[in-house]
Structures are given as C-alpha cells and as structure tokens.
mmCIF file of C-alpha atoms in Angstrom:
data_model
loop_
_atom_site.group_PDB
_atom_site.id
_atom_site.type_symbol
_atom_site.label_atom_id
_atom_site.label_comp_id
_atom_site.label_asym_id
_atom_site.label_seq_id
_atom_site.Cartn_x
_atom_site.Cartn_y
_atom_site.Cartn_z
ATOM 1 C CA MET A 60 103.475 135.055 100.069
ATOM 2 C CA LYS A 61 101.938 137.068 97.411
ATOM 3 C CA ILE A 62 102.325 136.146 93.875
ATOM 4 C CA LYS A 63 102.603 139.408 91.819
ATOM 5 C CA GLU A 64 101.816 137.347 88.450
ATOM 6 C CA VAL A 65 98.649 135.681 87.510
ATOM 7 C CA ILE A 66 98.763 131.870 87.747
ATOM 8 C CA VAL A 67 96.851 129.800 85.136
ATOM 9 C CA VAL A 68 94.852 126.899 86.514
ATOM 10 C CA GLU A 69 92.881 124.153 85.707
ATOM 11 C CA GLY A 70 90.009 124.693 87.632
ATOM 12 C CA LYS A 71 88.332 125.856 90.780
ATOM 13 C CA ASP A 72 89.959 122.900 93.014
ATOM 14 C CA ASP A 73 93.425 124.086 91.855
ATOM 15 C CA THR A 74 92.018 127.691 92.774
ATOM 16 C CA ALA A 75 91.336 126.883 95.861
ATOM 17 C CA ALA A 76 94.483 124.851 96.833
ATOM 18 C CA ILE A 77 96.690 128.164 95.719
ATOM 19 C CA ARG A 78 94.649 130.394 97.729
ATOM 20 C CA ARG A 79 95.482 128.246 100.715
ATOM 21 C CA ALA A 80 99.201 128.548 100.062
ATOM 22 C CA VAL A 81 99.797 132.076 98.501
ATOM 23 C CA ASP A 82 97.874 135.258 98.069
ATOM 24 C CA ALA A 83 97.457 134.912 94.296
ATOM 25 C CA ASP A 84 94.937 135.973 91.690
ATOM 26 C CA THR A 85 94.131 132.681 89.081
ATOM 27 C CA ILE A 86 92.980 132.121 85.535
ATOM 28 C CA GLU A 87 91.201 128.595 85.049
ATOM 29 C CA THR A 88 90.679 127.007 81.928
ATOM 30 C CA ASN A 89 88.048 124.567 82.649
ATOM 31 C CA GLY A 90 89.419 122.156 81.062
ATOM 32 C CA ALA A 91 91.759 120.743 77.928
ATOM 33 C CA ALA A 92 90.296 122.654 74.994
ATOM 34 C CA VAL A 93 91.329 126.212 76.230
ATOM 35 C CA GLY A 94 89.272 128.488 74.865
ATOM 36 C CA THR A 95 89.663 131.941 72.546
ATOM 37 C CA ASP A 96 88.293 133.743 75.613
ATOM 38 C CA VAL A 97 90.707 132.723 78.083
ATOM 39 C CA ILE A 98 93.594 132.962 75.786
ATOM 40 C CA GLU A 99 92.778 136.728 75.542
ATOM 41 C CA ARG A 100 92.497 136.974 79.228
ATOM 42 C CA ILE A 101 95.829 135.184 79.828
ATOM 43 C CA LYS A 102 97.613 137.686 77.218
ATOM 44 C CA LEU A 103 95.924 140.151 79.127
ATOM 45 C CA ALA A 104 97.402 139.156 82.139
ATOM 46 C CA LYS A 105 100.753 138.595 80.444
ATOM 47 C CA GLU A 106 101.053 142.366 79.623
ATOM 48 C CA ARG A 107 99.980 143.469 82.925
ATOM 49 C CA ARG A 108 101.278 141.351 85.670
ATOM 50 C CA GLY A 109 102.921 138.225 84.139
ATOM 51 C CA VAL A 110 101.512 134.810 84.098
ATOM 52 C CA ILE A 111 102.886 131.481 85.756
ATOM 53 C CA ILE A 112 101.581 128.365 84.460
ATOM 54 C CA PHE A 113 100.485 126.091 86.832
ATOM 55 C CA THR A 114 98.751 122.730 85.214
ATOM 56 C CA ASP A 115 98.578 119.194 86.542
ATOM 57 C CA PRO A 116 101.233 117.174 86.043
ATOM 58 C CA ASP A 117 99.113 114.583 83.541
ATOM 59 C CA PHE A 118 98.603 114.630 79.882
ATOM 60 C CA PRO A 119 95.932 117.154 79.805
ATOM 61 C CA GLY A 120 97.906 119.426 81.875
ATOM 62 C CA GLU A 121 100.488 119.041 80.200
ATOM 63 C CA LYS A 122 98.478 119.834 76.969
ATOM 64 C CA ILE A 123 96.938 122.682 78.361
ATOM 65 C CA ARG A 124 100.506 124.179 79.214
ATOM 66 C CA ARG A 125 101.851 123.601 75.667
ATOM 67 C CA THR A 126 98.695 125.033 74.291
ATOM 68 C CA ILE A 127 99.152 128.316 76.597
ATOM 69 C CA ALA A 128 102.461 128.408 75.956
ATOM 70 C CA GLU A 129 102.439 128.195 71.886
ATOM 71 C CA GLN A 130 99.605 131.108 72.033
ATOM 72 C CA VAL A 131 101.356 133.236 75.126
ATOM 73 C CA PRO A 132 104.786 133.251 74.388
ATOM 74 C CA GLY A 133 106.921 134.070 77.511
ATOM 75 C CA CYS A 134 104.863 133.104 80.359
ATOM 76 C CA LYS A 135 106.577 131.368 83.606
ATOM 77 C CA HIS A 136 106.130 128.229 84.477
ATOM 78 C CA ALA A 137 105.573 126.195 87.623
ATOM 79 C CA PHE A 138 106.105 122.448 88.444
ATOM 80 C CA LEU A 139 104.360 119.732 90.813
ATOM 81 C CA SER A 140 106.390 116.302 90.851
ATOM 82 C CA ARG A 141 103.515 113.535 90.749
ATOM 83 C CA GLU A 142 104.195 112.395 94.115
ATOM 84 C CA ALA A 143 103.473 116.212 95.672
ATOM 85 C CA ALA A 144 100.000 116.292 93.155
ATOM 86 C CA LYS A 145 98.941 112.915 94.185
ATOM 87 C CA ALA A 146 95.306 112.333 95.540
ATOM 88 C CA LYS A 147 95.434 110.798 99.352
ATOM 89 C CA ASN A 148 93.149 108.157 98.355
ATOM 90 C CA GLY A 149 95.566 107.508 95.477
ATOM 91 C CA LYS A 150 92.778 108.422 92.995
ATOM 92 C CA GLY A 151 93.676 111.482 90.934
ATOM 93 C CA VAL A 152 96.623 113.327 90.270
ATOM 94 C CA GLY A 153 96.119 117.339 90.447
ATOM 95 C CA VAL A 154 97.210 120.707 91.545
ATOM 96 C CA GLU A 155 93.879 120.758 93.962
ATOM 97 C CA HIS A 156 95.878 117.677 95.905
ATOM 98 C CA ALA A 157 99.109 119.599 96.631
ATOM 99 C CA SER A 158 99.931 120.485 99.841
ATOM 100 C CA PRO A 159 100.240 124.207 101.065
ATOM 101 C CA ASP A 160 104.147 123.894 101.215
ATOM 102 C CA ASP A 161 104.436 122.193 97.868
ATOM 103 C CA ILE A 162 102.807 124.984 95.973
ATOM 104 C CA ARG A 163 104.850 127.382 97.352
ATOM 105 C CA GLN A 164 107.905 125.364 96.919
ATOM 106 C CA ALA A 165 107.096 125.319 93.027
ATOM 107 C CA LEU A 166 105.953 128.949 92.928
ATOM 108 C CA ALA A 167 109.505 129.182 94.207
ATOM 109 C CA ASN A 168 111.495 127.359 91.392
ATOM 110 C CA VAL A 169 109.267 129.326 88.600
ATOM 111 C CA TYR A 170 110.566 128.812 85.350
ATOM 112 C CA GLU A 171 110.694 131.618 82.650
ATOM 113 C CA GLU A 172 110.512 130.981 79.041
ATOM 114 C CA ALA A 173 113.721 131.541 76.818
ATOM 115 C CA ALA A 174 113.426 131.306 72.849
ATOM 116 C CA ASP A 175 116.954 132.883 72.507
ATOM 117 C CA TRP A 176 118.762 130.219 74.573
ATOM 118 C CA GLU A 177 121.469 127.962 72.690
ATOM 119 C CA GLU A 178 121.142 124.614 72.907
ATOM 120 C CA GLU A 179 123.754 123.215 76.075
ATOM 121 C CA ILE A 180 122.499 119.576 75.969
ATOM 122 C CA THR A 181 121.718 117.752 72.753
ATOM 123 C CA PHE A 182 119.175 115.235 72.006
ATOM 124 C CA ALA A 183 122.096 112.828 71.530
ATOM 125 C CA GLU A 184 123.311 113.240 75.099
ATOM 126 C CA LEU A 185 119.687 112.453 76.670
ATOM 127 C CA ILE A 186 119.831 109.220 74.551
ATOM 128 C CA GLU A 187 123.336 108.481 76.027
ATOM 129 C CA ALA A 188 122.372 109.426 79.735
ATOM 130 C CA GLY A 189 119.548 106.756 79.333
ATOM 131 C CA LEU A 190 117.093 109.242 79.093
ATOM 132 C CA VAL A 191 115.450 108.459 76.018
ATOM 133 C CA GLY A 192 114.953 104.852 74.356
ATOM 134 C CA GLY A 193 115.940 102.751 77.265
ATOM 135 C CA GLU A 194 114.134 100.536 80.099
ATOM 136 C CA MET A 195 115.120 103.158 82.140
ATOM 137 C CA ALA A 196 114.476 106.272 80.503
ATOM 138 C CA ARG A 197 110.700 106.859 81.658
ATOM 139 C CA ARG A 198 111.411 106.800 85.459
ATOM 140 C CA ARG A 199 114.893 108.541 84.851
ATOM 141 C CA ARG A 200 113.124 111.373 83.287
ATOM 142 C CA LEU A 201 110.499 111.692 86.002
ATOM 143 C CA ARG A 202 113.238 111.725 88.797
ATOM 144 C CA LEU A 203 115.315 114.458 86.548
ATOM 145 C CA GLY A 204 112.315 116.730 86.237
ATOM 146 C CA GLU A 205 111.526 116.521 89.745
ATOM 147 C CA GLU A 206 115.590 117.320 90.444
ATOM 148 C CA LEU A 207 115.391 120.011 88.065
ATOM 149 C CA LYS A 208 111.654 121.258 88.600
ATOM 150 C CA ILE A 209 110.577 121.316 85.196
ATOM 151 C CA GLY A 210 108.788 118.242 85.662
ATOM 152 C CA TYR A 211 108.083 115.070 83.488
ATOM 153 C CA ALA A 212 107.921 115.094 80.222
ATOM 154 C CA ASN A 213 108.462 112.655 77.271
ATOM 155 C CA GLY A 214 111.925 112.701 75.413
ATOM 156 C CA ARG A 215 111.624 115.298 73.054
ATOM 157 C CA GLN A 216 109.504 117.555 75.359
ATOM 158 C CA PHE A 217 112.109 117.044 77.884
ATOM 159 C CA HIS A 218 114.716 118.025 75.540
ATOM 160 C CA LYS A 219 112.722 121.160 74.572
ATOM 161 C CA ARG A 220 112.357 122.199 78.507
ATOM 162 C CA LEU A 221 115.991 122.187 79.538
ATOM 163 C CA LYS A 222 116.194 124.759 76.296
ATOM 164 C CA VAL A 223 113.233 126.763 76.927
ATOM 165 C CA PHE A 224 114.036 127.080 80.864
ATOM 166 C CA ARG A 225 117.543 127.801 80.533
ATOM 167 C CA ILE A 226 118.988 124.871 81.856
ATOM 168 C CA SER A 227 122.660 124.574 81.905
ATOM 169 C CA ARG A 228 125.015 121.820 81.167
ATOM 170 C CA ALA A 229 126.512 121.876 85.118
ATOM 171 C CA ALA A 230 122.897 121.682 86.745
ATOM 172 C CA PHE A 231 121.655 119.121 84.350
ATOM 173 C CA TYR A 232 124.976 117.166 84.650
ATOM 174 C CA ALA A 233 125.119 117.574 88.837
ATOM 175 C CA ALA A 234 120.992 116.367 88.875
ATOM 176 C CA LEU A 235 121.388 113.501 86.682
ATOM 177 C CA ALA A 236 124.713 112.420 88.777
ATOM 178 C CA GLN A 237 122.045 112.872 91.877
ATOM 179 C CA VAL A 238 119.318 110.128 90.048
ATOM 180 C CA MET A 239 121.980 107.491 88.955
ATOM 181 C CA GLN A 240 123.659 107.627 92.580
ATOM 182 C CA GLU A 241 119.565 107.010 93.574
ATOM 183 C CA GLU A 242 119.579 104.292 91.073
ATOM 184 C CA LYS A 243 122.706 102.524 92.280
ATOM 185 C CA GLY A 244 121.168 102.513 95.863
ATOM 186 C CA ASP A 245 117.979 100.789 94.646
ATOM 187 C CA ALA A 246 120.034 97.902 93.155
#
C-alpha cells in the first residue's frame, strides 16, 4: 500500500512502524514542542503532496495534532485506538506499538478537516447522550471515538471533531447506538 501524502509522526520508532505497514514518507516532530522548522516542512509537504497527521492516542499526541492543525489547516487525520496502540508489555501507548494491520486500518479511515461544515450534532446532544459530564462519559467518548475512527477526546474537543471531520447525524447516532448496546451487554 503506497501512501501519496506525507505522514506526520512523533518519532523514529513511529516512522519504523509506519514503514512496516505501508510505503510512505514521514516527517517526525520529535516531541510535543513542534518547532517552526518542522511546521515549515509540514506546510511544504501539504502544498506539494498532502499531509496525514498520525500521532499517538495520548495527551502529548493530541497536543501535537492540535498544534499542527492550527498552524497548517486542511491536513488529514488518522487515528489509532488506545487498545491498538498499547505496548505488549502494557507500558506505553503509541503508533510504534501498533500492528501493521492496525496502522493500515487507521490510514484507510483518514478524515479530512472541514472548516465550512455545518454543525450537525450540538453540544447539548452530547450531554443528553451521556458523553459529557457523567460517570460513563469518558468511557462512552472513548468507545464512540473508536467506532467513528476519530480517536478519544474530551467533551469539547470531541464536539469539535464531529464538526471538523464531517461526522453526519446518521453516522453519529448509529455509532452511539452500538456503544449503548455494548453497555447493556456489559451490565
């Protein structure tokens, strides 16, 4: 599988994992403090080939994703679930721990940012669905993010991702129904 876009990852181990899964070029941020030189390379790559941001499903990875998305609008995004990115020994979460199949799956479900997309799901609907401000909210957002392939985020960021990645009302409620059905099965 050859990837046309340049994939932005956090480090060398992520690059190695990507290359085990697909034929692709990468740009490494080398940490959460994304320098101006890295941003300039990402801007050039986006202009020439397109960019896919593929960071770890943890706080630093999300910080890097937001930083790049703010400074280089219009990037595509690939997400791994925390489960797929978990180290075999249980110590650590990252792209470098994911299997080639999980990486290919994440890259097959890439989302493109959309600034002009109308809001389909309101924040009030997230609260009503138990995705914000309840004891099950975090777990539900985690599962829903996996179902929708947009990753985990806090309530406000999750709401933003629904809009930015053009998640339709139908897709949202179908995934939510799946998550709620799983919950009933767990009870």
